[in-house]
């Protein structure tokens, strides 16, 4: 019996030893986590990478950075977990915390049991300053593909990932916008203009972009191919219409008033900008009766104004002395390419005659760009006087100046009453009809006007018609003076271009 009790005790003790041994083995299998070695990987913003590892017990992963998250069921999570076995976990790289020129690192920690270790180090590389000058199709300009600035000006889109400034540009261009914000190019457009003094020749250079700290970020090559073959420029472009020259051709002004403004000595220097200095000078006279006429100097034609040309874009204008009336003309210059297109029918292309009117040939406005200047030269000043003739027969009637008649009015009183001291008297015979032509002596303008009002009172005789003319010899016609008219009719003769009074004719008849 006693031996039996000892045997049972031995069996129970052996069973306990086996149970304890088995418990120790299980603890080794499940209680001691086995961690994988640390792996280092690099990922860019927007990428998704898969992490693989083997867990010998239930596990949990956590990320140390907000920009590095786990993809779980299509959602982004800061942590994830699972059971024992081979594991594959997706990690998404976001754009949180994206300071330029700075790299970021996220640590992925694995938890098993009570232990935790870093098993992955994920680095997001630094994002540098990026700026691009783009064409209208979103293509960037590069060293092999410089941005070409068109004649006069161009515009380009700027795309940058920072607030940019344009710090440097060539002296042959001017930029009207020199800074912009980070973002898409739709909000940033750079306008670049060719400086006036640099439009002729080709040029190359760089645009330099800097960040807010003033650090140089990028340089973009730019180029200009020079003035196009069909374009031309003049130093007179800002004021080509208002050039006046003295009667002797020795002085000029650009006030637009003949003889007015500040007079400068001749010759007048003018510069012309054309591709490879290929241009043609053209002289056009503007006659008040016939209008614009080209002077064909290439066939020996001559005009009252001419130029010395060094064939390099520098000309000197000379004007001859004027022995006649005021005269006008146009100095023109064409790029050879344009001139060759119109030269065979120059007058038809450049001038036009307004149908249904008696206006002379005029310059088409389409050709204003080729006008170097419009010139007007003073005419000779001729002593005054007034001649009156009978229309049709040419009979000259005797006219007296008021001063020669011994009239009582002084010169000042004449001006106060008639607007001028050039007052003339004409006595008509009784019982005779007249159609008269009145010509002011010394008048060099192109047209005359007349009326018969004196201080608001109409003095015209019944049936009389008074009109001015603008033909070669500017005159006033007085038609319809009947046989029985009597009294005094005052005819005021005026310059048709400015309304200034030229002279006054007092016509008298007393029966």
Short mmCIF file of C-alpha atoms in Angstrom, two decimals:
data_model
loop_
_atom_site.label_atom_id
_atom_site.label_comp_id
_atom_site.label_asym_id
_atom_site.label_seq_id
_atom_site.Cartn_x
_atom_site.Cartn_y
_atom_site.Cartn_z
CA UNK A 1 0.00 0.00 0.00
CA UNK A 2 2.74 2.34 0.95
CA UNK A 3 4.58 1.58 -2.26
CA UNK A 4 1.43 2.36 -4.23
CA UNK A 5 1.15 5.79 -2.64
CA UNK A 6 4.77 6.60 -3.53
CA UNK A 7 4.16 5.56 -7.11
CA UNK A 8 1.14 7.90 -7.46
CA UNK A 9 3.14 10.78 -6.06
CA UNK A 10 5.87 10.09 -8.61
CA UNK A 11 3.39 10.08 -11.51
CA UNK A 12 1.86 13.42 -10.41
CA UNK A 13 5.32 14.95 -10.04
CA UNK A 14 6.36 13.76 -13.51
CA UNK A 15 3.16 15.14 -15.04
CA UNK A 16 3.82 18.55 -13.45
CA UNK A 17 7.35 18.61 -14.80
CA UNK A 18 6.15 17.79 -18.32
CA UNK A 19 3.40 20.51 -18.08
CA UNK A 20 5.91 23.14 -16.97
CA UNK A 21 8.31 22.21 -19.78
CA UNK A 22 5.55 22.47 -22.37
CA UNK A 23 4.51 25.87 -20.98
CA UNK A 24 8.09 27.14 -21.33
CA UNK A 25 8.22 26.04 -25.00
CA UNK A 26 4.93 27.88 -25.81
CA UNK A 27 6.23 31.07 -24.21
CA UNK A 28 9.28 30.87 -26.40
CA UNK A 29 7.14 30.52 -29.52
CA UNK A 30 4.55 33.29 -28.81
CA UNK A 31 6.01 35.50 -26.08
CA UNK A 32 9.36 36.44 -27.70
CA UNK A 33 8.71 38.64 -30.78
CA UNK A 34 11.06 38.28 -33.72
CA UNK A 35 11.60 41.66 -35.42
CA UNK A 36 12.87 42.07 -38.99
CA UNK A 37 15.97 44.12 -39.73
CA UNK A 38 15.51 47.85 -40.35
CA UNK A 39 15.03 48.72 -44.02
CA UNK A 40 15.61 52.18 -45.49
CA UNK A 41 13.63 53.31 -48.53
CA UNK A 42 13.06 56.59 -50.38
CA UNK A 43 9.71 57.72 -51.81
CA UNK A 44 8.49 60.87 -53.56
CA UNK A 45 5.30 62.75 -52.89
CA UNK A 46 2.33 60.96 -54.41
CA UNK A 47 3.92 57.52 -54.44
CA UNK A 48 2.57 54.38 -52.73
CA UNK A 49 4.99 51.71 -51.55
CA UNK A 50 4.40 48.19 -50.12
CA UNK A 51 6.09 47.05 -46.90
CA UNK A 52 6.54 43.29 -46.34
CA UNK A 53 7.49 41.53 -43.09
CA UNK A 54 6.85 38.32 -41.10
CA UNK A 55 5.22 38.55 -37.65
CA UNK A 56 5.38 35.69 -35.20
CA UNK A 57 2.58 37.13 -33.11
CA UNK A 58 -0.16 39.70 -33.36
CA UNK A 59 1.27 43.04 -34.47
CA UNK A 60 0.66 46.75 -34.95
CA UNK A 61 2.39 49.33 -37.17
CA UNK A 62 2.59 53.10 -36.50
CA UNK A 63 4.08 56.05 -38.48
CA UNK A 64 5.96 58.97 -36.98
CA UNK A 65 4.98 61.44 -39.75
CA UNK A 66 1.64 62.79 -40.93
CA UNK A 67 2.76 62.65 -44.55
CA UNK A 68 3.37 58.90 -44.31
CA UNK A 69 0.15 56.90 -43.80
CA UNK A 70 -1.07 53.34 -44.17
CA UNK A 71 -3.66 52.42 -46.78
CA UNK A 72 -6.32 50.33 -45.04
CA UNK A 73 -9.51 49.46 -46.88
CA UNK A 74 -8.95 52.36 -49.25
CA UNK A 75 -8.53 54.86 -46.41
CA UNK A 76 -5.41 56.52 -45.05
CA UNK A 77 -4.65 55.63 -41.44
CA UNK A 78 -1.91 56.60 -38.99
CA UNK A 79 -1.61 52.97 -37.80
CA UNK A 80 -2.71 49.46 -38.74
CA UNK A 81 -2.63 45.96 -37.14
CA UNK A 82 -2.90 42.27 -37.96
CA UNK A 83 -2.26 38.66 -36.90
CA UNK A 84 0.67 36.28 -37.11
CA UNK A 85 2.14 35.48 -40.51
CA UNK A 86 3.57 37.00 -43.69
CA UNK A 87 2.39 40.63 -44.05
CA UNK A 88 2.13 43.20 -46.90
CA UNK A 89 1.11 46.74 -45.97
CA UNK A 90 0.72 49.70 -48.37
CA UNK A 91 2.08 53.12 -47.37
CA UNK A 92 1.07 56.37 -49.10
CA UNK A 93 3.42 59.41 -49.29
CA UNK A 94 1.58 62.73 -48.95
CA UNK A 95 2.59 66.38 -49.38
CA UNK A 96 2.20 67.59 -45.80
CA UNK A 97 5.21 69.59 -44.53
CA UNK A 98 6.82 70.47 -47.85
CA UNK A 99 9.35 73.17 -47.14
CA UNK A 100 11.55 73.64 -50.24
CA UNK A 101 15.09 72.31 -50.16
CA UNK A 102 14.38 70.18 -47.04
CA UNK A 103 14.14 66.37 -46.85
CA UNK A 104 11.86 64.51 -44.40
CA UNK A 105 12.12 61.09 -42.69
CA UNK A 106 9.33 58.92 -41.27
CA UNK A 107 9.93 55.97 -38.93
CA UNK A 108 7.64 52.94 -39.17
CA UNK A 109 7.50 51.13 -35.82
CA UNK A 110 6.38 47.51 -35.35
CA UNK A 111 4.67 46.56 -32.06
CA UNK A 112 4.52 42.89 -30.98
CA UNK A 113 3.63 41.98 -27.45
CA UNK A 114 5.10 44.62 -25.18
CA UNK A 115 8.01 45.34 -27.49
CA UNK A 116 8.40 47.97 -30.22
CA UNK A 117 11.11 48.49 -32.80
CA UNK A 118 11.63 50.67 -35.86
CA UNK A 119 11.54 48.40 -38.88
CA UNK A 120 11.39 50.94 -41.74
CA UNK A 121 12.88 54.37 -42.30
CA UNK A 122 11.14 56.15 -45.18
CA UNK A 123 12.80 59.28 -46.56
CA UNK A 124 10.97 61.78 -48.75
CA UNK A 125 13.68 63.59 -50.78
CA UNK A 126 13.91 67.36 -50.73
CA UNK A 127 11.88 69.40 -53.24
CA UNK A 128 14.01 72.16 -54.79
CA UNK A 129 12.98 75.54 -56.17
CA UNK A 130 11.50 75.03 -59.59
CA UNK A 131 10.59 77.77 -62.11
CA UNK A 132 9.84 77.47 -65.81
CA UNK A 133 9.11 79.93 -68.60
CA UNK A 134 6.49 78.34 -70.83
CA UNK A 135 5.07 78.90 -74.30
CA UNK A 136 1.35 78.90 -75.02
CA UNK A 137 1.41 75.11 -75.34
CA UNK A 138 2.91 74.63 -71.86
CA UNK A 139 6.36 73.74 -73.24
CA UNK A 140 9.31 75.02 -71.16
CA UNK A 141 12.10 77.08 -72.69
CA UNK A 142 15.57 75.66 -72.19
CA UNK A 143 19.17 76.35 -73.15
CA UNK A 144 18.56 74.44 -76.38
CA UNK A 145 15.24 76.18 -76.91
CA UNK A 146 15.55 79.85 -75.86
CA UNK A 147 12.47 82.01 -75.48
CA UNK A 148 12.19 84.12 -78.64
CA UNK A 149 10.88 87.64 -78.09
CA UNK A 150 8.91 88.92 -81.05
CA UNK A 151 9.26 92.38 -82.62
CA UNK A 152 8.14 95.00 -80.09
CA UNK A 153 6.92 92.58 -77.37
CA UNK A 154 5.97 89.05 -76.27
CA UNK A 155 4.32 87.38 -73.32
CA UNK A 156 5.21 84.13 -71.56
CA UNK A 157 3.69 82.03 -68.79
CA UNK A 158 5.68 81.48 -65.58
CA UNK A 159 5.19 78.35 -63.48
CA UNK A 160 7.00 78.10 -60.14
CA UNK A 161 6.70 76.28 -56.82
CA UNK A 162 7.73 79.39 -54.90
CA UNK A 163 7.00 83.11 -54.86
CA UNK A 164 9.40 84.34 -57.52
CA UNK A 165 11.05 87.58 -58.53
CA UNK A 166 12.65 88.52 -61.83
CA UNK A 167 15.93 89.99 -60.64
CA UNK A 168 17.90 90.52 -63.85
CA UNK A 169 17.17 90.89 -67.54
CA UNK A 170 19.14 92.21 -70.55
CA UNK A 171 19.25 95.96 -71.09
CA UNK A 172 17.65 95.53 -74.52
CA UNK A 173 14.33 94.46 -73.03
CA UNK A 174 11.92 95.77 -70.42
CA UNK A 175 9.64 93.60 -68.27
CA UNK A 176 6.44 95.10 -66.94
CA UNK A 177 5.86 92.39 -64.30
CA UNK A 178 8.82 91.38 -62.13
CA UNK A 179 7.30 89.09 -59.50
CA UNK A 180 4.63 86.44 -59.05
CA UNK A 181 3.21 83.89 -56.67
CA UNK A 182 3.76 80.15 -56.54
CA UNK A 183 1.24 78.20 -58.53
CA UNK A 184 0.08 77.34 -61.99
CA UNK A 185 1.10 79.51 -64.92
CA UNK A 186 -2.47 80.66 -65.49
CA UNK A 187 -1.99 83.21 -62.72
CA UNK A 188 1.49 84.35 -63.80
CA UNK A 189 2.11 85.96 -67.18
CA UNK A 190 5.29 87.85 -67.98
CA UNK A 191 5.19 90.62 -70.62
CA UNK A 192 8.52 91.53 -72.21
CA UNK A 193 9.09 94.53 -74.51
CA UNK A 194 12.00 95.33 -76.80
CA UNK A 195 13.51 98.70 -75.88
CA UNK A 196 13.10 101.26 -78.68
CA UNK A 197 16.82 101.74 -79.25
CA UNK A 198 17.39 97.97 -79.61
CA UNK A 199 14.73 96.98 -82.16
CA UNK A 200 17.12 96.84 -85.12
CA UNK A 201 19.63 94.06 -84.37
CA UNK A 202 19.42 90.51 -83.02
CA UNK A 203 20.27 89.99 -79.33
CA UNK A 204 20.63 87.24 -76.76
CA UNK A 205 20.55 87.19 -72.97
CA UNK A 206 19.08 85.64 -69.83
CA UNK A 207 16.22 86.19 -67.41
CA UNK A 208 17.32 85.54 -63.82
CA UNK A 209 14.76 84.37 -61.26
CA UNK A 210 15.35 84.54 -57.48
CA UNK A 211 13.37 83.46 -54.41
CA UNK A 212 12.11 85.73 -51.64
CA UNK A 213 15.50 85.53 -49.93
CA UNK A 214 17.19 86.83 -53.07
CA UNK A 215 18.91 83.52 -53.87
CA UNK A 216 19.35 82.82 -57.57
CA UNK A 217 17.14 79.90 -58.57
CA UNK A 218 17.23 79.73 -62.35
CA UNK A 219 18.28 81.54 -65.54
CA UNK A 220 16.23 81.25 -68.71
CA UNK A 221 17.81 82.09 -72.09
CA UNK A 222 16.02 84.63 -74.30
CA UNK A 223 16.75 85.92 -77.79
CA UNK A 224 15.51 88.51 -80.29
CA UNK A 225 15.95 88.05 -84.02
CA UNK A 226 15.94 91.73 -84.96
CA UNK A 227 13.41 93.88 -86.80
CA UNK A 228 11.40 91.90 -89.39
CA UNK A 229 12.04 92.52 -93.09
CA UNK A 230 8.62 94.09 -93.61
CA UNK A 231 8.90 96.62 -90.73
CA UNK A 232 10.54 100.04 -90.56
CA UNK A 233 10.98 102.69 -87.86
CA UNK A 234 11.91 106.38 -87.86
CA UNK A 235 13.22 108.74 -85.21
CA UNK A 236 10.24 110.95 -86.12
CA UNK A 237 7.59 108.32 -85.33
CA UNK A 238 6.33 110.21 -82.29
CA UNK A 239 5.68 113.38 -84.30
CA UNK A 240 5.72 112.82 -88.03
CA UNK A 241 2.97 115.25 -89.01
CA UNK A 242 4.02 118.65 -87.70
CA UNK A 243 7.20 119.74 -89.47
CA UNK A 244 7.48 123.30 -90.77
CA UNK A 245 10.34 124.91 -92.73
CA UNK A 246 11.22 128.54 -93.30
CA UNK A 247 10.98 130.07 -96.76
CA UNK A 248 14.77 130.05 -97.17
CA UNK A 249 15.00 126.36 -96.18
CA UNK A 250 17.52 127.13 -93.44
CA UNK A 251 15.42 126.45 -90.33
CA UNK A 252 12.73 124.06 -89.17
CA UNK A 253 10.32 123.57 -86.31
CA UNK A 254 8.00 120.76 -85.31
CA UNK A 255 5.20 122.80 -83.79
CA UNK A 256 2.88 122.24 -86.72
CA UNK A 257 2.53 126.01 -87.26
CA UNK A 258 4.42 127.48 -90.21
CA UNK A 259 7.25 129.58 -88.82
CA UNK A 260 6.14 128.93 -85.24
CA UNK A 261 7.72 127.10 -82.33
CA UNK A 262 11.44 126.93 -81.66
CA UNK A 263 13.40 127.21 -84.88
CA UNK A 264 16.36 124.86 -85.31
CA UNK A 265 19.05 125.16 -87.99
CA UNK A 266 19.09 122.81 -90.96
CA UNK A 267 19.93 120.14 -91.97
CA UNK A 268 17.55 117.90 -90.07
CA UNK A 269 19.06 114.55 -88.98
CA UNK A 270 16.75 111.51 -89.10
CA UNK A 271 17.44 107.87 -88.30
CA UNK A 272 15.82 104.89 -90.03
CA UNK A 273 15.68 101.35 -88.63
CA UNK A 274 15.28 98.56 -91.19
CA UNK A 275 16.48 94.96 -91.51
CA UNK A 276 20.08 95.00 -92.76
CA UNK A 277 19.58 98.72 -93.63
CA UNK A 278 17.56 97.78 -96.69
CA UNK A 279 15.14 100.64 -97.31
CA UNK A 280 13.99 102.91 -100.16
CA UNK A 281 13.43 106.67 -99.82
CA UNK A 282 10.37 108.09 -101.62
CA UNK A 283 9.46 111.78 -102.15
CA UNK A 284 5.82 112.82 -102.48
CA UNK A 285 4.67 116.34 -103.31
CA UNK A 286 1.21 117.38 -102.11
CA UNK A 287 -0.23 119.97 -104.49
CA UNK A 288 -3.49 121.61 -103.36
CA UNK A 289 -5.04 121.20 -106.81
CA UNK A 290 -3.79 117.77 -107.87
CA UNK A 291 -2.99 116.22 -104.51
CA UNK A 292 -0.25 113.66 -103.87
CA UNK A 293 2.27 112.88 -106.60
CA UNK A 294 5.34 110.71 -106.28
CA UNK A 295 8.54 112.28 -107.60
CA UNK A 296 10.40 109.57 -109.48
CA UNK A 297 13.92 110.55 -108.54
CA UNK A 298 15.22 107.24 -109.88
CA UNK A 299 14.37 108.56 -113.35
CA UNK A 300 15.82 112.02 -112.84
CA UNK A 301 12.86 113.67 -111.14
CA UNK A 302 13.66 116.46 -108.69
CA UNK A 303 11.78 117.96 -105.79
CA UNK A 304 12.21 120.88 -103.40
CA UNK A 305 13.32 118.63 -100.53
CA UNK A 306 16.02 115.95 -100.65
CA UNK A 307 18.21 113.82 -98.40
CA UNK A 308 21.79 112.72 -97.97
CA UNK A 309 21.77 109.01 -97.10
CA UNK A 310 24.71 107.04 -95.73
CA UNK A 311 22.82 103.78 -96.49
CA UNK A 312 23.21 102.81 -92.81
CA UNK A 313 20.01 104.34 -91.53
CA UNK A 314 21.24 107.92 -91.13
CA UNK A 315 19.84 110.61 -93.41
CA UNK A 316 20.05 114.41 -93.52
CA UNK A 317 17.09 116.34 -94.86
CA UNK A 318 17.66 119.50 -96.93
CA UNK A 319 14.97 121.92 -98.15
CA UNK A 320 15.39 124.35 -101.08
CA UNK A 321 14.52 128.02 -100.93
CA UNK A 322 10.88 128.68 -101.80
CA UNK A 323 10.28 131.45 -104.35
CA UNK A 324 6.54 130.83 -104.60
CA UNK A 325 3.58 129.91 -102.47
CA UNK A 326 3.45 127.72 -99.39
CA UNK A 327 4.02 124.08 -100.33
CA UNK A 328 3.75 120.68 -98.72
CA UNK A 329 4.96 117.13 -99.22
CA UNK A 330 5.73 113.78 -97.64
CA UNK A 331 9.08 112.14 -97.03
CA UNK A 332 8.51 108.38 -97.05
CA UNK A 333 10.69 105.30 -96.59
CA UNK A 334 9.83 101.66 -97.23
CA UNK A 335 11.57 98.41 -96.35
CA UNK A 336 12.76 96.90 -99.63
CA UNK A 337 10.49 93.88 -99.16
CA UNK A 338 7.40 96.11 -98.99
CA UNK A 339 8.53 98.51 -101.72
CA UNK A 340 9.12 95.68 -104.20
CA UNK A 341 5.51 94.58 -103.67
CA UNK A 342 3.99 97.98 -104.60
CA UNK A 343 6.54 99.80 -106.77
CA UNK A 344 5.05 98.80 -110.14
CA UNK A 345 1.71 100.40 -109.22
CA UNK A 346 2.86 102.76 -106.50
CA UNK A 347 0.36 105.57 -107.10
CA UNK A 348 -2.61 103.18 -107.28
CA UNK A 349 -1.55 101.45 -104.09
CA UNK A 350 -0.64 104.48 -101.99
CA UNK A 351 -2.96 107.25 -103.22
CA UNK A 352 -6.69 107.41 -103.82
CA UNK A 353 -9.21 109.76 -105.37
CA UNK A 354 -12.50 110.09 -103.55
CA UNK A 355 -15.17 109.42 -106.14
CA UNK A 356 -17.93 111.92 -106.59
CA UNK A 357 -15.90 114.83 -105.18
CA UNK A 358 -13.42 117.36 -106.52
CA UNK A 359 -10.87 116.48 -103.84
CA UNK A 360 -7.32 115.79 -105.08
CA UNK A 361 -5.40 112.55 -104.69
CA UNK A 362 -4.85 111.76 -101.01
CA UNK A 363 -2.59 109.41 -99.06
CA UNK A 364 -4.14 106.14 -97.91
CA UNK A 365 -3.98 105.78 -94.15
CA UNK A 366 -2.73 102.19 -94.63
CA UNK A 367 0.63 103.72 -95.51
CA UNK A 368 0.99 106.03 -92.50
CA UNK A 369 3.64 103.70 -91.06
CA UNK A 370 5.91 104.50 -94.02
CA UNK A 371 5.67 108.29 -93.66
CA UNK A 372 8.87 109.74 -92.21
CA UNK A 373 7.30 113.20 -92.00
CA UNK A 374 4.87 115.59 -93.59
CA UNK A 375 6.62 118.83 -94.57
CA UNK A 376 5.18 122.31 -94.99
CA UNK A 377 7.35 125.19 -96.19
CA UNK A 378 6.46 128.86 -95.95
CA UNK A 379 5.76 130.79 -99.14
CA UNK A 380 7.13 134.14 -100.19
CA UNK A 381 5.66 137.19 -98.45
CA UNK A 382 4.42 139.59 -101.11
CA UNK A 383 3.39 143.16 -100.42
CA UNK A 384 -0.34 143.66 -100.06
CA UNK A 385 -2.82 145.23 -102.40
CA UNK A 386 -6.06 144.23 -104.03
CA UNK A 387 -6.89 143.80 -107.68
CA UNK A 388 -10.42 143.68 -109.07
CA UNK A 389 -11.21 142.58 -112.59
CA UNK A 390 -14.36 142.01 -114.59
CA UNK A 391 -14.95 138.31 -115.08
CA UNK A 392 -14.97 137.33 -118.74
CA UNK A 393 -13.24 140.43 -120.10
CA UNK A 394 -10.35 140.81 -117.66
CA UNK A 395 -10.94 144.55 -117.41
CA UNK A 396 -9.07 145.90 -114.40
CA UNK A 397 -11.04 148.27 -112.17
CA UNK A 398 -9.34 150.97 -110.18
CA UNK A 399 -9.13 150.20 -106.45
CA UNK A 400 -7.86 152.60 -103.79
CA UNK A 401 -6.64 151.80 -100.31
CA UNK A 402 -8.62 153.54 -97.61
CA UNK A 403 -5.49 155.34 -96.45
CA UNK A 404 -5.03 156.85 -99.94
CA UNK A 405 -8.58 158.24 -100.01
CA UNK A 406 -7.96 160.54 -97.07
CA UNK A 407 -10.56 158.81 -94.95
CA UNK A 408 -11.07 159.95 -91.39
CA UNK A 409 -10.60 156.61 -89.65
CA UNK A 410 -7.21 155.85 -88.14
CA UNK A 411 -5.54 152.46 -88.52
CA UNK A 412 -6.69 151.44 -85.05
CA UNK A 413 -10.24 152.51 -85.87
CA UNK A 414 -10.17 150.53 -89.13
CA UNK A 415 -9.11 147.41 -87.25
CA UNK A 416 -11.81 147.96 -84.66
CA UNK A 417 -14.51 148.38 -87.32
CA UNK A 418 -13.41 145.97 -90.05
CA UNK A 419 -10.99 143.62 -88.29
CA UNK A 420 -8.06 144.76 -90.43
CA UNK A 421 -6.34 147.94 -91.66
CA UNK A 422 -6.15 146.49 -95.20
CA UNK A 423 -9.32 148.21 -96.37
CA UNK A 424 -9.88 149.06 -100.04
CA UNK A 425 -12.45 151.20 -101.89
CA UNK A 426 -14.12 150.49 -105.25
CA UNK A 427 -16.61 152.86 -106.94
CA UNK A 428 -18.79 151.29 -109.66
CA UNK A 429 -20.24 153.05 -112.67
CA UNK A 430 -23.96 153.64 -112.72
CA UNK A 431 -26.29 151.71 -115.02
CA UNK A 432 -23.93 148.77 -115.51
CA UNK A 433 -23.97 145.15 -114.37
CA UNK A 434 -20.84 143.49 -112.94
CA UNK A 435 -19.39 140.05 -112.25
CA UNK A 436 -16.14 140.68 -110.43
CA UNK A 437 -13.02 138.68 -109.54
CA UNK A 438 -11.16 139.99 -106.47
CA UNK A 439 -7.56 138.91 -105.89
CA UNK A 440 -5.68 139.93 -102.73
CA UNK A 441 -2.08 140.77 -103.53
CA UNK A 442 0.60 138.85 -101.67
CA UNK A 443 -1.74 136.12 -100.45
CA UNK A 444 0.20 132.80 -100.42
CA UNK A 445 -2.41 130.50 -98.99
CA UNK A 446 -4.53 128.03 -100.94
CA UNK A 447 -8.10 129.16 -100.40
CA UNK A 448 -10.21 132.22 -99.71
CA UNK A 449 -13.62 132.75 -98.21
CA UNK A 450 -15.76 135.88 -98.10
CA UNK A 451 -18.88 137.30 -96.50
CA UNK A 452 -20.82 140.59 -96.56
CA UNK A 453 -21.60 140.94 -92.85
CA UNK A 454 -20.37 143.99 -90.97
CA UNK A 455 -20.76 144.04 -87.20
CA UNK A 456 -23.75 141.70 -87.41
CA UNK A 457 -25.48 143.62 -90.25
CA UNK A 458 -25.88 142.14 -93.74
CA UNK A 459 -24.61 144.59 -96.41
CA UNK A 460 -25.05 142.42 -99.49
CA UNK A 461 -27.07 143.87 -102.35
CA UNK A 462 -30.05 141.93 -103.65
CA UNK A 463 -29.16 139.27 -106.20
CA UNK A 464 -25.45 139.29 -105.43
CA UNK A 465 -23.52 136.05 -104.82
CA UNK A 466 -20.14 136.14 -103.10
CA UNK A 467 -17.93 133.01 -103.07
CA UNK A 468 -14.30 132.13 -102.40
CA UNK A 469 -12.07 129.84 -104.47
CA UNK A 470 -9.00 127.67 -103.84
CA UNK A 471 -7.52 127.35 -107.32
CA UNK A 472 -3.94 128.35 -108.23
CA UNK A 473 -4.75 132.04 -107.90
CA UNK A 474 -6.94 132.23 -104.82
CA UNK A 475 -9.68 134.81 -105.39
CA UNK A 476 -13.21 135.91 -104.52
CA UNK A 477 -15.96 136.12 -107.09
CA UNK A 478 -18.75 138.69 -106.76
CA UNK A 479 -21.50 137.92 -109.24
CA UNK A 480 -24.87 139.50 -109.98
CA UNK A 481 -24.30 143.20 -109.32
CA UNK A 482 -27.27 144.71 -111.13
CA UNK A 483 -27.53 148.02 -112.98
CA UNK A 484 -29.72 149.67 -110.40
CA UNK A 485 -27.92 148.69 -107.19
CA UNK A 486 -26.86 151.58 -105.02
CA UNK A 487 -25.31 152.23 -101.67
CA UNK A 488 -22.37 150.49 -100.00
CA UNK A 489 -21.57 146.77 -99.80
CA UNK A 490 -18.73 145.56 -97.56
CA UNK A 491 -16.95 142.34 -98.62
CA UNK A 492 -14.69 140.76 -95.97
CA UNK A 493 -12.09 138.40 -97.50
CA UNK A 494 -10.62 135.66 -95.24
CA UNK A 495 -8.00 132.93 -95.37
CA UNK A 496 -9.99 129.74 -95.95
CA UNK A 497 -7.66 127.60 -93.84
CA UNK A 498 -7.70 129.59 -90.60
CA UNK A 499 -10.40 132.28 -90.95
CA UNK A 500 -7.98 135.18 -90.58
CA UNK A 501 -9.10 138.39 -92.34
CA UNK A 502 -6.92 139.15 -95.37
CA UNK A 503 -8.55 142.38 -96.54
CA UNK A 504 -11.85 144.23 -96.82
CA UNK A 505 -13.33 145.66 -100.04
CA UNK A 506 -15.95 148.40 -99.76
CA UNK A 507 -17.93 148.59 -103.02
CA UNK A 508 -19.89 151.82 -103.54
CA UNK A 509 -22.35 153.09 -106.12
CA UNK A 510 -24.25 156.34 -105.80
CA UNK A 511 -26.53 157.41 -108.62
#
